[in-house]
Amino acid sequence: SSPDKAMVCFGSMFIELPKAKTREMLQQDQEELDEEINNLRKELRVKVNRLYEAQGKPELKGFNLNPMSAEEMKLINRILEG
């Protein structure tokens, strides 16, 4: 195994790929997962609001908040650390 290659597991098989290609594949997978998670969160909000409406309850407060990004978390941590 050379220093510019990485072993990547595909199912039950390991393949040696260039590190740059491996990083690119992981970043793309993470972006797709983040997008899927965000879509599921949006759908959940709509469904919960419909459920509350059907039950005659007021809209759930604070449910439309968005999580902080990694960059925002870094800034908050910097501020807290002083």
CSV table of C-alpha atoms in Angstrom, one decimal:
chain,number,residue,atom,x,y,z
A,1,SER,CA,0.0,0.0,0.0
A,2,SER,CA,1.4,3.4,-1.1
A,3,PRO,CA,1.1,6.5,1.0
A,4,ASP,CA,-1.0,8.3,-1.6
A,5,LYS,CA,-3.6,5.4,-1.7
A,6,ALA,CA,-6.4,4.4,0.7
A,7,MET,CA,-8.1,1.1,1.3
A,8,VAL,CA,-11.9,1.6,0.7
A,9,CYS,CA,-14.5,-1.0,1.6
A,10,PHE,CA,-17.3,-1.6,-0.9
A,11,GLY,CA,-19.7,-4.2,0.5
A,12,SER,CA,-17.5,-7.1,1.4
A,13,MET,CA,-14.6,-6.1,-0.8
A,14,PHE,CA,-11.6,-3.7,-0.2
A,15,ILE,CA,-10.3,-1.7,-3.1
A,16,GLU,CA,-7.2,0.5,-3.1
A,17,LEU,CA,-8.0,4.0,-4.4
A,18,PRO,CA,-6.1,7.3,-4.6
A,19,LYS,CA,-6.7,9.3,-1.4
A,20,ALA,CA,-7.9,12.4,-3.4
A,21,LYS,CA,-10.6,10.2,-5.1
A,22,THR,CA,-11.5,8.7,-1.8
A,23,ARG,CA,-11.9,12.1,-0.2
A,24,GLU,CA,-14.0,13.3,-3.1
A,25,MET,CA,-16.3,10.3,-2.9
A,26,LEU,CA,-16.7,10.7,0.9
A,27,GLN,CA,-17.5,14.4,0.5
A,28,GLN,CA,-20.1,13.7,-2.2
A,29,ASP,CA,-21.7,11.0,0.0
A,30,GLN,CA,-21.8,13.3,3.0
A,31,GLU,CA,-23.5,16.1,0.8
A,32,GLU,CA,-26.1,13.7,-0.4
A,33,LEU,CA,-26.8,12.4,3.1
A,34,ASP,CA,-27.1,16.0,4.5
A,35,GLU,CA,-29.5,16.9,1.7
A,36,GLU,CA,-31.6,13.8,2.5
A,37,ILE,CA,-31.6,14.6,6.2
A,38,ASN,CA,-32.7,18.2,5.5
A,39,ASN,CA,-35.6,17.0,3.2
A,40,LEU,CA,-36.7,14.5,5.9
A,41,ARG,CA,-36.7,17.2,8.5
A,42,LYS,CA,-38.8,19.5,6.3
A,43,GLU,CA,-41.3,16.7,5.6
A,44,LEU,CA,-41.5,15.9,9.3
A,45,ARG,CA,-42.3,19.5,10.2
A,46,VAL,CA,-45.2,19.6,7.7
A,47,LYS,CA,-46.6,16.3,9.0
A,48,VAL,CA,-46.4,17.3,12.6
A,49,ASN,CA,-48.1,20.6,11.9
A,50,ARG,CA,-50.9,18.8,10.0
A,51,LEU,CA,-51.3,16.4,13.0
A,52,TYR,CA,-51.5,19.3,15.4
A,53,GLU,CA,-54.0,21.0,13.2
A,54,ALA,CA,-56.1,17.9,12.9
A,55,GLN,CA,-56.1,17.5,16.7
A,56,GLY,CA,-57.2,21.2,17.0
A,57,LYS,CA,-53.9,22.1,18.8
A,58,PRO,CA,-51.9,25.2,18.2
A,59,GLU,CA,-48.8,25.0,16.0
A,60,LEU,CA,-45.9,23.5,17.8
A,61,LYS,CA,-43.6,26.4,19.0
A,62,GLY,CA,-39.9,26.2,18.2
A,63,PHE,CA,-40.3,23.2,15.8
A,64,ASN,CA,-39.3,25.2,12.7
A,65,LEU,CA,-35.8,25.8,14.0
A,66,ASN,CA,-32.8,24.7,12.0
A,67,PRO,CA,-29.7,23.1,13.4
A,68,MET,CA,-26.5,25.1,13.4
A,69,SER,CA,-23.9,24.4,10.7
A,70,ALA,CA,-20.5,23.0,11.6
A,71,GLU,CA,-19.1,26.5,10.8
A,72,GLU,CA,-21.6,28.2,13.2
A,73,MET,CA,-20.7,25.7,15.9
A,74,LYS,CA,-17.0,26.5,15.5
A,75,LEU,CA,-17.7,30.2,15.9
A,76,ILE,CA,-19.8,29.6,19.0
A,77,ASN,CA,-17.1,27.4,20.6
A,78,ARG,CA,-14.5,30.1,19.9
A,79,ILE,CA,-16.6,32.7,21.6
A,80,LEU,CA,-17.3,30.4,24.6
A,81,GLU,CA,-13.6,29.6,24.9
A,82,GLY,CA,-12.8,33.3,25.0
